[in-house]
Amino acid sequence: MTALAHEAPTTSEVPETMSPILLDEALWQAWKSLELPEGFRAEIVEGFIEVSPTGRSSHGLIIHRMYRAMAHCLDDSDWAAYRDLTVIHGMKVWVPDIFVAPEEPEEHLTEDGLGFAASAVKLVVEVVSPGHENQQRDRVRKRRAYAGAGIPVYVMIDDHDQHGTVTVLTSPSPDEQTYAAETRVPYGTVVEIPEGPAKGFAITEEITGPRQS
C-alpha cells in the first residue's frame, strides 16, 4: 500500500486480554464505523486498524503503470484488475494497491457488499512505502495475511530493498501463513507471473522504473 514519505500509518488496537473472537468483532465494528477524509484508507491487519494516506507521486506512478499494463493483459478474459477496492477475509480487511478478481464481481462480493471476498482474488500487488512501519506492513504482516487467506500470488514492488526489487510469492500455506515459493529480482530484470489469470504477465523496468541510486 502506498503512504506518504516518512509518515507512519495511524493504528488502533484493542486490549490484548480480549479473546480473539471478540477482538475481531470489535475491530470489525470499529472499521465499519470509520468516516475517513478523502485520500485515506483503513485496513485491519493482524489485530490493528491501520489508517494511511494514499500515495506520493513515485509510488502512484508505479501503481498506475502496473495497473494499466495488467488491465490490458486481462482484456478479453473473465478477469479484471482493480484498484482502491476492499478485500475481505472473515473480519480482516485489506486495500491492495492492485488485485485481480473476476470481471463480473457481483457474486464474489461479501454479503454486506463491503468488498470482494478474498477467495475470489487470484493476485495482489503492493508497492512498498517508505518508512520502517510501512515496510514491515507490506513485507511481513501483509505477507502473512495474504498467505493466510490463500491468495495464490502476492507481488511486492519495493523501491526500498537495496536498489529496488520485485518479489513474486506463490504457493500459499494458509495454516502456516507462509508462501512456499519466492522469486526476487532487482529492478531491470524481467520477472513473469507464473500462474493464474495473469500468467505470463511481465513486470519490467517500464513498470518499476530503473534501479534506484
mmCIF file with all atom_site columns, C-alpha atoms in Angstrom:
data_model
loop_
_atom_site.group_PDB
_atom_site.id
_atom_site.type_symbol
_atom_site.label_atom_id
_atom_site.label_alt_id
_atom_site.label_comp_id
_atom_site.label_asym_id
_atom_site.label_entity_id
_atom_site.label_seq_id
_atom_site.pdbx_PDB_ins_code
_atom_site.Cartn_x
_atom_site.Cartn_y
_atom_site.Cartn_z
_atom_site.occupancy
_atom_site.B_iso_or_equiv
_atom_site.pdbx_formal_charge
_atom_site.auth_seq_id
_atom_site.auth_comp_id
_atom_site.auth_asym_id
_atom_site.auth_atom_id
_atom_site.pdbx_PDB_model_num
ATOM 1   C CA . MET A 1 1   ? 0.000   0.000   0.000   1.00 0.00 ? 1   MET A CA 1
ATOM 2   C CA . THR A 1 2   ? 1.236   3.485   -0.706  1.00 0.00 ? 2   THR A CA 1
ATOM 3   C CA . ALA A 1 3   ? 1.852   6.032   2.038   1.00 0.00 ? 3   ALA A CA 1
ATOM 4   C CA . LEU A 1 4   ? 3.342   9.493   2.282   1.00 0.00 ? 4   LEU A CA 1
ATOM 5   C CA . ALA A 1 5   ? 7.107   9.566   2.639   1.00 0.00 ? 5   ALA A CA 1
ATOM 6   C CA . HIS A 1 6   ? 8.314   9.180   6.239   1.00 0.00 ? 6   HIS A CA 1
ATOM 7   C CA . GLU A 1 7   ? 4.758   9.096   7.521   1.00 0.00 ? 7   GLU A CA 1
ATOM 8   C CA . ALA A 1 8   ? 3.782   6.011   9.509   1.00 0.00 ? 8   ALA A CA 1
ATOM 9   C CA . PRO A 1 9   ? 0.208   4.729   9.465   1.00 0.00 ? 9   PRO A CA 1
ATOM 10  C CA . THR A 1 10  ? -2.112  5.508   12.360  1.00 0.00 ? 10  THR A CA 1
ATOM 11  C CA . THR A 1 11  ? -3.063  2.345   14.216  1.00 0.00 ? 11  THR A CA 1
ATOM 12  C CA . SER A 1 12  ? -5.765  1.396   16.677  1.00 0.00 ? 12  SER A CA 1
ATOM 13  C CA . GLU A 1 13  ? -5.615  -1.645  18.940  1.00 0.00 ? 13  GLU A CA 1
ATOM 14  C CA . VAL A 1 14  ? -7.972  -3.163  21.484  1.00 0.00 ? 14  VAL A CA 1
ATOM 15  C CA . PRO A 1 15  ? -6.775  -4.758  24.770  1.00 0.00 ? 15  PRO A CA 1
ATOM 16  C CA . GLU A 1 16  ? -4.704  -7.938  24.470  1.00 0.00 ? 16  GLU A CA 1
ATOM 17  C CA . THR A 1 17  ? -6.815  -9.589  27.194  1.00 0.00 ? 17  THR A CA 1
ATOM 18  C CA . MET A 1 18  ? -9.799  -9.698  24.842  1.00 0.00 ? 18  MET A CA 1
ATOM 19  C CA . SER A 1 19  ? -10.476 -13.080 23.238  1.00 0.00 ? 19  SER A CA 1
ATOM 20  C CA . PRO A 1 20  ? -9.559  -13.426 19.535  1.00 0.00 ? 20  PRO A CA 1
ATOM 21  C CA . ILE A 1 21  ? -13.223 -13.667 18.511  1.00 0.00 ? 21  ILE A CA 1
ATOM 22  C CA . LEU A 1 22  ? -14.215 -10.566 20.486  1.00 0.00 ? 22  LEU A CA 1
ATOM 23  C CA . LEU A 1 23  ? -11.098 -8.774  19.210  1.00 0.00 ? 23  LEU A CA 1
ATOM 24  C CA . ASP A 1 24  ? -12.026 -9.487  15.601  1.00 0.00 ? 24  ASP A CA 1
ATOM 25  C CA . GLU A 1 25  ? -15.605 -8.358  16.181  1.00 0.00 ? 25  GLU A CA 1
ATOM 26  C CA . ALA A 1 26  ? -14.534 -5.151  17.965  1.00 0.00 ? 26  ALA A CA 1
ATOM 27  C CA . LEU A 1 27  ? -12.107 -4.223  15.193  1.00 0.00 ? 27  LEU A CA 1
ATOM 28  C CA . TRP A 1 28  ? -14.677 -5.101  12.516  1.00 0.00 ? 28  TRP A CA 1
ATOM 29  C CA . GLN A 1 29  ? -17.342 -2.871  14.060  1.00 0.00 ? 29  GLN A CA 1
ATOM 30  C CA . ALA A 1 30  ? -14.844 -0.044  14.568  1.00 0.00 ? 30  ALA A CA 1
ATOM 31  C CA . TRP A 1 31  ? -13.682 -0.315  10.953  1.00 0.00 ? 31  TRP A CA 1
ATOM 32  C CA . LYS A 1 32  ? -17.244 -0.193  9.625   1.00 0.00 ? 32  LYS A CA 1
ATOM 33  C CA . SER A 1 33  ? -17.954 2.953   11.646  1.00 0.00 ? 33  SER A CA 1
ATOM 34  C CA . LEU A 1 34  ? -14.935 4.897   10.379  1.00 0.00 ? 34  LEU A CA 1
ATOM 35  C CA . GLU A 1 35  ? -15.539 8.031   8.340   1.00 0.00 ? 35  GLU A CA 1
ATOM 36  C CA . LEU A 1 36  ? -12.252 8.907   6.695   1.00 0.00 ? 36  LEU A CA 1
ATOM 37  C CA . PRO A 1 37  ? -11.378 12.082  4.815   1.00 0.00 ? 37  PRO A CA 1
ATOM 38  C CA . GLU A 1 38  ? -10.686 11.767  1.116   1.00 0.00 ? 38  GLU A CA 1
ATOM 39  C CA . GLY A 1 39  ? -7.210  10.441  0.420   1.00 0.00 ? 39  GLY A CA 1
ATOM 40  C CA . PHE A 1 40  ? -7.077  7.973   3.320   1.00 0.00 ? 40  PHE A CA 1
ATOM 41  C CA . ARG A 1 41  ? -7.808  4.258   3.607   1.00 0.00 ? 41  ARG A CA 1
ATOM 42  C CA . ALA A 1 42  ? -8.254  1.875   6.540   1.00 0.00 ? 42  ALA A CA 1
ATOM 43  C CA . GLU A 1 43  ? -7.339  -1.791  6.830   1.00 0.00 ? 43  GLU A CA 1
ATOM 44  C CA . ILE A 1 44  ? -7.474  -4.455  9.552   1.00 0.00 ? 44  ILE A CA 1
ATOM 45  C CA . VAL A 1 45  ? -4.069  -6.146  9.679   1.00 0.00 ? 45  VAL A CA 1
ATOM 46  C CA . GLU A 1 46  ? -3.090  -8.549  12.475  1.00 0.00 ? 46  GLU A CA 1
ATOM 47  C CA . GLY A 1 47  ? -5.074  -7.024  15.308  1.00 0.00 ? 47  GLY A CA 1
ATOM 48  C CA . PHE A 1 48  ? -4.772  -3.386  14.260  1.00 0.00 ? 48  PHE A CA 1
ATOM 49  C CA . ILE A 1 49  ? -6.813  -0.905  12.305  1.00 0.00 ? 49  ILE A CA 1
ATOM 50  C CA . GLU A 1 50  ? -4.262  0.873   10.130  1.00 0.00 ? 50  GLU A CA 1
ATOM 51  C CA . VAL A 1 51  ? -5.165  4.206   8.546   1.00 0.00 ? 51  VAL A CA 1
ATOM 52  C CA . SER A 1 52  ? -2.762  5.577   5.959   1.00 0.00 ? 52  SER A CA 1
ATOM 53  C CA . PRO A 1 53  ? -2.721  8.195   3.205   1.00 0.00 ? 53  PRO A CA 1
ATOM 54  C CA . THR A 1 54  ? -2.987  7.052   -0.371  1.00 0.00 ? 54  THR A CA 1
ATOM 55  C CA . GLY A 1 55  ? 0.079   7.967   -2.179  1.00 0.00 ? 55  GLY A CA 1
ATOM 56  C CA . ARG A 1 56  ? 3.053   10.004  -3.132  1.00 0.00 ? 56  ARG A CA 1
ATOM 57  C CA . SER A 1 57  ? 3.811   10.537  -6.775  1.00 0.00 ? 57  SER A CA 1
ATOM 58  C CA . SER A 1 58  ? 6.606   7.999   -7.376  1.00 0.00 ? 58  SER A CA 1
ATOM 59  C CA . HIS A 1 59  ? 4.581   5.144   -5.885  1.00 0.00 ? 59  HIS A CA 1
ATOM 60  C CA . GLY A 1 60  ? 1.442   6.306   -7.615  1.00 0.00 ? 60  GLY A CA 1
ATOM 61  C CA . LEU A 1 61  ? 3.199   6.216   -10.976 1.00 0.00 ? 61  LEU A CA 1
ATOM 62  C CA . ILE A 1 62  ? 4.363   2.627   -10.459 1.00 0.00 ? 62  ILE A CA 1
ATOM 63  C CA . ILE A 1 63  ? 0.851   1.590   -9.474  1.00 0.00 ? 63  ILE A CA 1
ATOM 64  C CA . HIS A 1 64  ? -0.614  3.413   -12.479 1.00 0.00 ? 64  HIS A CA 1
ATOM 65  C CA . ARG A 1 65  ? 1.792   1.769   -14.936 1.00 0.00 ? 65  ARG A CA 1
ATOM 66  C CA . MET A 1 66  ? 1.279   -1.673  -13.393 1.00 0.00 ? 66  MET A CA 1
ATOM 67  C CA . TYR A 1 67  ? -2.495  -1.297  -13.361 1.00 0.00 ? 67  TYR A CA 1
ATOM 68  C CA . ARG A 1 68  ? -2.706  -0.182  -16.993 1.00 0.00 ? 68  ARG A CA 1
ATOM 69  C CA . ALA A 1 69  ? -0.428  -2.961  -18.221 1.00 0.00 ? 69  ALA A CA 1
ATOM 70  C CA . MET A 1 70  ? -2.211  -5.638  -16.216 1.00 0.00 ? 70  MET A CA 1
ATOM 71  C CA . ALA A 1 71  ? -5.661  -4.431  -17.272 1.00 0.00 ? 71  ALA A CA 1
ATOM 72  C CA . HIS A 1 72  ? -4.515  -4.667  -20.903 1.00 0.00 ? 72  HIS A CA 1
ATOM 73  C CA . CYS A 1 73  ? -3.130  -8.166  -20.292 1.00 0.00 ? 73  CYS A CA 1
ATOM 74  C CA . LEU A 1 74  ? -6.511  -9.289  -18.936 1.00 0.00 ? 74  LEU A CA 1
ATOM 75  C CA . ASP A 1 75  ? -8.525  -7.897  -21.859 1.00 0.00 ? 75  ASP A CA 1
ATOM 76  C CA . ASP A 1 76  ? -10.793 -10.475 -23.469 1.00 0.00 ? 76  ASP A CA 1
ATOM 77  C CA . SER A 1 77  ? -10.718 -12.665 -20.358 1.00 0.00 ? 77  SER A CA 1
ATOM 78  C CA . ASP A 1 78  ? -13.135 -13.213 -17.470 1.00 0.00 ? 78  ASP A CA 1
ATOM 79  C CA . TRP A 1 79  ? -10.762 -11.387 -15.098 1.00 0.00 ? 79  TRP A CA 1
ATOM 80  C CA . ALA A 1 80  ? -10.032 -7.755  -14.311 1.00 0.00 ? 80  ALA A CA 1
ATOM 81  C CA . ALA A 1 81  ? -7.506  -5.627  -12.429 1.00 0.00 ? 81  ALA A CA 1
ATOM 82  C CA . TYR A 1 82  ? -8.930  -3.495  -9.604  1.00 0.00 ? 82  TYR A CA 1
ATOM 83  C CA . ARG A 1 83  ? -7.634  -0.534  -7.583  1.00 0.00 ? 83  ARG A CA 1
ATOM 84  C CA . ASP A 1 84  ? -8.784  1.176   -4.389  1.00 0.00 ? 84  ASP A CA 1
ATOM 85  C CA . LEU A 1 85  ? -11.300 -1.544  -3.542  1.00 0.00 ? 85  LEU A CA 1
ATOM 86  C CA . THR A 1 86  ? -11.589 -3.590  -0.383  1.00 0.00 ? 86  THR A CA 1
ATOM 87  C CA . VAL A 1 87  ? -10.723 -7.277  0.003   1.00 0.00 ? 87  VAL A CA 1
ATOM 88  C CA . ILE A 1 88  ? -12.292 -9.049  2.986   1.00 0.00 ? 88  ILE A CA 1
ATOM 89  C CA . HIS A 1 89  ? -11.379 -12.353 4.625   1.00 0.00 ? 89  HIS A CA 1
ATOM 90  C CA . GLY A 1 90  ? -13.576 -13.127 7.620   1.00 0.00 ? 90  GLY A CA 1
ATOM 91  C CA . MET A 1 91  ? -13.272 -9.901  9.593   1.00 0.00 ? 91  MET A CA 1
ATOM 92  C CA . LYS A 1 92  ? -9.898  -8.961  8.141   1.00 0.00 ? 92  LYS A CA 1
ATOM 93  C CA . VAL A 1 93  ? -9.829  -6.048  5.684   1.00 0.00 ? 93  VAL A CA 1
ATOM 94  C CA . TRP A 1 94  ? -7.183  -5.045  3.133   1.00 0.00 ? 94  TRP A CA 1
ATOM 95  C CA . VAL A 1 95  ? -6.977  -2.481  0.344   1.00 0.00 ? 95  VAL A CA 1
ATOM 96  C CA . PRO A 1 96  ? -4.271  -3.773  -2.015  1.00 0.00 ? 96  PRO A CA 1
ATOM 97  C CA . ASP A 1 97  ? -2.715  -1.344  -4.446  1.00 0.00 ? 97  ASP A CA 1
ATOM 98  C CA . ILE A 1 98  ? -3.917  -3.671  -7.242  1.00 0.00 ? 98  ILE A CA 1
ATOM 99  C CA . PHE A 1 99  ? -5.639  -7.034  -7.266  1.00 0.00 ? 99  PHE A CA 1
ATOM 100 C CA . VAL A 1 100 ? -7.013  -9.452  -9.847  1.00 0.00 ? 100 VAL A CA 1
ATOM 101 C CA . ALA A 1 101 ? -10.518 -10.861 -9.453  1.00 0.00 ? 101 ALA A CA 1
ATOM 102 C CA . PRO A 1 102 ? -13.441 -11.848 -11.700 1.00 0.00 ? 102 PRO A CA 1
ATOM 103 C CA . GLU A 1 103 ? -14.611 -9.301  -14.279 1.00 0.00 ? 103 GLU A CA 1
ATOM 104 C CA . GLU A 1 104 ? -18.214 -9.773  -13.152 1.00 0.00 ? 104 GLU A CA 1
ATOM 105 C CA . PRO A 1 105 ? -17.940 -9.031  -9.440  1.00 0.00 ? 105 PRO A CA 1
ATOM 106 C CA . GLU A 1 106 ? -21.466 -9.347  -8.106  1.00 0.00 ? 106 GLU A CA 1
ATOM 107 C CA . GLU A 1 107 ? -21.405 -12.961 -6.921  1.00 0.00 ? 107 GLU A CA 1
ATOM 108 C CA . HIS A 1 108 ? -17.914 -12.514 -5.485  1.00 0.00 ? 108 HIS A CA 1
ATOM 109 C CA . LEU A 1 109 ? -18.718 -9.609  -3.177  1.00 0.00 ? 109 LEU A CA 1
ATOM 110 C CA . THR A 1 110 ? -19.318 -10.194 0.522   1.00 0.00 ? 110 THR A CA 1
ATOM 111 C CA . GLU A 1 111 ? -22.945 -10.494 1.616   1.00 0.00 ? 111 GLU A CA 1
ATOM 112 C CA . ASP A 1 112 ? -22.888 -6.999  3.103   1.00 0.00 ? 112 ASP A CA 1
ATOM 113 C CA . GLY A 1 113 ? -21.436 -5.595  -0.121  1.00 0.00 ? 113 GLY A CA 1
ATOM 114 C CA . LEU A 1 114 ? -18.420 -4.077  1.633   1.00 0.00 ? 114 LEU A CA 1
ATOM 115 C CA . GLY A 1 115 ? -15.830 -5.658  -0.635  1.00 0.00 ? 115 GLY A CA 1
ATOM 116 C CA . PHE A 1 116 ? -14.527 -8.614  -2.595  1.00 0.00 ? 116 PHE A CA 1
ATOM 117 C CA . ALA A 1 117 ? -14.279 -11.951 -0.811  1.00 0.00 ? 117 ALA A CA 1
ATOM 118 C CA . ALA A 1 118 ? -10.609 -12.911 -0.612  1.00 0.00 ? 118 ALA A CA 1
ATOM 119 C CA . SER A 1 119 ? -11.487 -16.335 -2.024  1.00 0.00 ? 119 SER A CA 1
ATOM 120 C CA . ALA A 1 120 ? -12.184 -14.660 -5.397  1.00 0.00 ? 120 ALA A CA 1
ATOM 121 C CA . VAL A 1 121 ? -8.854  -12.809 -5.512  1.00 0.00 ? 121 VAL A CA 1
ATOM 122 C CA . LYS A 1 122 ? -6.107  -14.506 -7.518  1.00 0.00 ? 122 LYS A CA 1
ATOM 123 C CA . LEU A 1 123 ? -3.307  -11.948 -7.233  1.00 0.00 ? 123 LEU A CA 1
ATOM 124 C CA . VAL A 1 124 ? -2.453  -8.917  -5.103  1.00 0.00 ? 124 VAL A CA 1
ATOM 125 C CA . VAL A 1 125 ? 0.164   -6.235  -5.708  1.00 0.00 ? 125 VAL A CA 1
ATOM 126 C CA . GLU A 1 126 ? 1.646   -3.905  -3.099  1.00 0.00 ? 126 GLU A CA 1
ATOM 127 C CA . VAL A 1 127 ? 4.087   -1.101  -3.850  1.00 0.00 ? 127 VAL A CA 1
ATOM 128 C CA . VAL A 1 128 ? 6.119   -0.859  -0.649  1.00 0.00 ? 128 VAL A CA 1
ATOM 129 C CA . SER A 1 129 ? 6.059   2.528   1.030   1.00 0.00 ? 129 SER A CA 1
ATOM 130 C CA . PRO A 1 130 ? 8.925   4.392   2.705   1.00 0.00 ? 130 PRO A CA 1
ATOM 131 C CA . GLY A 1 131 ? 9.323   4.206   6.457   1.00 0.00 ? 131 GLY A CA 1
ATOM 132 C CA . HIS A 1 132 ? 10.018  1.211   8.710   1.00 0.00 ? 132 HIS A CA 1
ATOM 133 C CA . GLU A 1 133 ? 6.417   0.578   9.805   1.00 0.00 ? 133 GLU A CA 1
ATOM 134 C CA . ASN A 1 134 ? 5.088   0.802   6.247   1.00 0.00 ? 134 ASN A CA 1
ATOM 135 C CA . GLN A 1 135 ? 7.757   -1.573  5.003   1.00 0.00 ? 135 GLN A CA 1
ATOM 136 C CA . GLN A 1 136 ? 7.068   -4.060  7.811   1.00 0.00 ? 136 GLN A CA 1
ATOM 137 C CA . ARG A 1 137 ? 3.379   -3.976  6.940   1.00 0.00 ? 137 ARG A CA 1
ATOM 138 C CA . ASP A 1 138 ? 3.870   -4.907  3.286   1.00 0.00 ? 138 ASP A CA 1
ATOM 139 C CA . ARG A 1 139 ? 6.906   -7.179  3.669   1.00 0.00 ? 139 ARG A CA 1
ATOM 140 C CA . VAL A 1 140 ? 5.853   -9.045  6.811   1.00 0.00 ? 140 VAL A CA 1
ATOM 141 C CA . ARG A 1 141 ? 2.327   -8.508  8.103   1.00 0.00 ? 141 ARG A CA 1
ATOM 142 C CA . LYS A 1 142 ? 0.526   -8.449  4.763   1.00 0.00 ? 142 LYS A CA 1
ATOM 143 C CA . ARG A 1 143 ? 2.666   -11.312 3.502   1.00 0.00 ? 143 ARG A CA 1
ATOM 144 C CA . ARG A 1 144 ? 1.345   -13.431 6.370   1.00 0.00 ? 144 ARG A CA 1
ATOM 145 C CA . ALA A 1 145 ? -2.189  -12.122 5.938   1.00 0.00 ? 145 ALA A CA 1
ATOM 146 C CA . TYR A 1 146 ? -2.425  -12.802 2.204   1.00 0.00 ? 146 TYR A CA 1
ATOM 147 C CA . ALA A 1 147 ? -0.904  -16.279 2.616   1.00 0.00 ? 147 ALA A CA 1
ATOM 148 C CA . GLY A 1 148 ? -3.337  -16.977 5.453   1.00 0.00 ? 148 GLY A CA 1
ATOM 149 C CA . ALA A 1 149 ? -6.218  -16.075 3.153   1.00 0.00 ? 149 ALA A CA 1
ATOM 150 C CA . GLY A 1 150 ? -4.869  -18.434 0.483   1.00 0.00 ? 150 GLY A CA 1
ATOM 151 C CA . ILE A 1 151 ? -4.375  -15.719 -2.153  1.00 0.00 ? 151 ILE A CA 1
ATOM 152 C CA . PRO A 1 152 ? -2.325  -17.546 -4.802  1.00 0.00 ? 152 PRO A CA 1
ATOM 153 C CA . VAL A 1 153 ? 0.089   -14.783 -5.902  1.00 0.00 ? 153 VAL A CA 1
ATOM 154 C CA . TYR A 1 154 ? 1.498   -11.835 -3.947  1.00 0.00 ? 154 TYR A CA 1
ATOM 155 C CA . VAL A 1 155 ? 3.697   -9.318  -5.797  1.00 0.00 ? 155 VAL A CA 1
ATOM 156 C CA . MET A 1 156 ? 5.783   -6.742  -3.926  1.00 0.00 ? 156 MET A CA 1
ATOM 157 C CA . ILE A 1 157 ? 7.430   -3.885  -5.809  1.00 0.00 ? 157 ILE A CA 1
ATOM 158 C CA . ASP A 1 158 ? 9.949   -2.418  -3.401  1.00 0.00 ? 158 ASP A CA 1
ATOM 159 C CA . ASP A 1 159 ? 11.929  0.771   -4.060  1.00 0.00 ? 159 ASP A CA 1
ATOM 160 C CA . HIS A 1 160 ? 13.478  0.452   -0.601  1.00 0.00 ? 160 HIS A CA 1
ATOM 161 C CA . ASP A 1 161 ? 15.015  -3.026  -0.861  1.00 0.00 ? 161 ASP A CA 1
ATOM 162 C CA . GLN A 1 162 ? 18.621  -2.410  -1.914  1.00 0.00 ? 162 GLN A CA 1
ATOM 163 C CA . HIS A 1 163 ? 18.306  -0.582  -5.277  1.00 0.00 ? 163 HIS A CA 1
ATOM 164 C CA . GLY A 1 164 ? 14.757  -1.777  -5.945  1.00 0.00 ? 164 GLY A CA 1
ATOM 165 C CA . THR A 1 165 ? 13.403  -5.317  -6.154  1.00 0.00 ? 165 THR A CA 1
ATOM 166 C CA . VAL A 1 166 ? 10.341  -7.176  -7.362  1.00 0.00 ? 166 VAL A CA 1
ATOM 167 C CA . THR A 1 167 ? 9.268   -10.220 -5.332  1.00 0.00 ? 167 THR A CA 1
ATOM 168 C CA . VAL A 1 168 ? 6.717   -12.732 -6.606  1.00 0.00 ? 168 VAL A CA 1
ATOM 169 C CA . LEU A 1 169 ? 5.354   -15.082 -3.923  1.00 0.00 ? 169 LEU A CA 1
ATOM 170 C CA . THR A 1 170 ? 3.306   -18.185 -4.766  1.00 0.00 ? 170 THR A CA 1
ATOM 171 C CA . SER A 1 171 ? 2.119   -21.490 -3.246  1.00 0.00 ? 171 SER A CA 1
ATOM 172 C CA . PRO A 1 172 ? 0.453   -20.142 -0.085  1.00 0.00 ? 172 PRO A CA 1
ATOM 173 C CA . SER A 1 173 ? 0.078   -22.295 3.012   1.00 0.00 ? 173 SER A CA 1
ATOM 174 C CA . PRO A 1 174 ? -2.894  -20.773 4.887   1.00 0.00 ? 174 PRO A CA 1
ATOM 175 C CA . ASP A 1 175 ? -2.351  -22.735 8.100   1.00 0.00 ? 175 ASP A CA 1
ATOM 176 C CA . GLU A 1 176 ? 1.268   -21.601 8.323   1.00 0.00 ? 176 GLU A CA 1
ATOM 177 C CA . GLN A 1 177 ? 0.613   -18.140 6.840   1.00 0.00 ? 177 GLN A CA 1
ATOM 178 C CA . THR A 1 178 ? 3.573   -18.508 4.508   1.00 0.00 ? 178 THR A CA 1
ATOM 179 C CA . TYR A 1 179 ? 4.331   -18.694 0.789   1.00 0.00 ? 179 TYR A CA 1
ATOM 180 C CA . ALA A 1 180 ? 6.435   -21.699 -0.180  1.00 0.00 ? 180 ALA A CA 1
ATOM 181 C CA . ALA A 1 181 ? 7.818   -20.250 -3.431  1.00 0.00 ? 181 ALA A CA 1
ATOM 182 C CA . GLU A 1 182 ? 9.584   -16.911 -3.846  1.00 0.00 ? 182 GLU A CA 1
ATOM 183 C CA . THR A 1 183 ? 11.232  -15.211 -6.825  1.00 0.00 ? 183 THR A CA 1
ATOM 184 C CA . ARG A 1 184 ? 13.057  -11.959 -6.073  1.00 0.00 ? 184 ARG A CA 1
ATOM 185 C CA . VAL A 1 185 ? 14.819  -9.934  -8.764  1.00 0.00 ? 185 VAL A CA 1
ATOM 186 C CA . PRO A 1 186 ? 16.362  -6.461  -8.977  1.00 0.00 ? 186 PRO A CA 1
ATOM 187 C CA . TYR A 1 187 ? 14.746  -3.681  -10.950 1.00 0.00 ? 187 TYR A CA 1
ATOM 188 C CA . GLY A 1 188 ? 15.740  -4.046  -14.571 1.00 0.00 ? 188 GLY A CA 1
ATOM 189 C CA . THR A 1 189 ? 15.330  -7.840  -14.553 1.00 0.00 ? 189 THR A CA 1
ATOM 190 C CA . VAL A 1 190 ? 12.136  -9.127  -16.139 1.00 0.00 ? 190 VAL A CA 1
ATOM 191 C CA . VAL A 1 191 ? 10.016  -11.375 -13.917 1.00 0.00 ? 191 VAL A CA 1
ATOM 192 C CA . GLU A 1 192 ? 6.794   -13.049 -15.045 1.00 0.00 ? 192 GLU A CA 1
ATOM 193 C CA . ILE A 1 193 ? 3.688   -14.030 -13.108 1.00 0.00 ? 193 ILE A CA 1
ATOM 194 C CA . PRO A 1 194 ? 3.927   -17.841 -13.072 1.00 0.00 ? 194 PRO A CA 1
ATOM 195 C CA . GLU A 1 195 ? 0.284   -18.831 -12.630 1.00 0.00 ? 195 GLU A CA 1
ATOM 196 C CA . GLY A 1 196 ? -3.317  -17.717 -12.530 1.00 0.00 ? 196 GLY A CA 1
ATOM 197 C CA . PRO A 1 197 ? -5.274  -15.324 -14.782 1.00 0.00 ? 197 PRO A CA 1
ATOM 198 C CA . ALA A 1 198 ? -2.231  -13.073 -15.278 1.00 0.00 ? 198 ALA A CA 1
ATOM 199 C CA . LYS A 1 199 ? 0.161   -15.957 -16.048 1.00 0.00 ? 199 LYS A CA 1
ATOM 200 C CA . GLY A 1 200 ? 2.971   -14.729 -18.303 1.00 0.00 ? 200 GLY A CA 1
ATOM 201 C CA . PHE A 1 201 ? 2.470   -11.043 -17.418 1.00 0.00 ? 201 PHE A CA 1
ATOM 202 C CA . ALA A 1 202 ? 5.949   -9.490  -17.365 1.00 0.00 ? 202 ALA A CA 1
ATOM 203 C CA . ILE A 1 203 ? 6.998   -6.930  -14.764 1.00 0.00 ? 203 ILE A CA 1
ATOM 204 C CA . THR A 1 204 ? 9.683   -4.868  -16.450 1.00 0.00 ? 204 THR A CA 1
ATOM 205 C CA . GLU A 1 205 ? 11.682  -1.692  -15.992 1.00 0.00 ? 205 GLU A CA 1
ATOM 206 C CA . GLU A 1 206 ? 8.953   0.123   -17.924 1.00 0.00 ? 206 GLU A CA 1
ATOM 207 C CA . ILE A 1 207 ? 6.729   -0.521  -14.881 1.00 0.00 ? 207 ILE A CA 1
ATOM 208 C CA . THR A 1 208 ? 9.161   -0.188  -11.965 1.00 0.00 ? 208 THR A CA 1
ATOM 209 C CA . GLY A 1 209 ? 11.498  2.420   -13.367 1.00 0.00 ? 209 GLY A CA 1
ATOM 210 C CA . PRO A 1 210 ? 15.301  1.972   -13.283 1.00 0.00 ? 210 PRO A CA 1
ATOM 211 C CA . ARG A 1 211 ? 17.358  0.768   -10.330 1.00 0.00 ? 211 ARG A CA 1
ATOM 212 C CA . GLN A 1 212 ? 17.482  3.304   -7.521  1.00 0.00 ? 212 GLN A CA 1
ATOM 213 C CA . SER A 1 213 ? 20.662  5.226   -6.815  1.00 0.00 ? 213 SER A CA 1
#
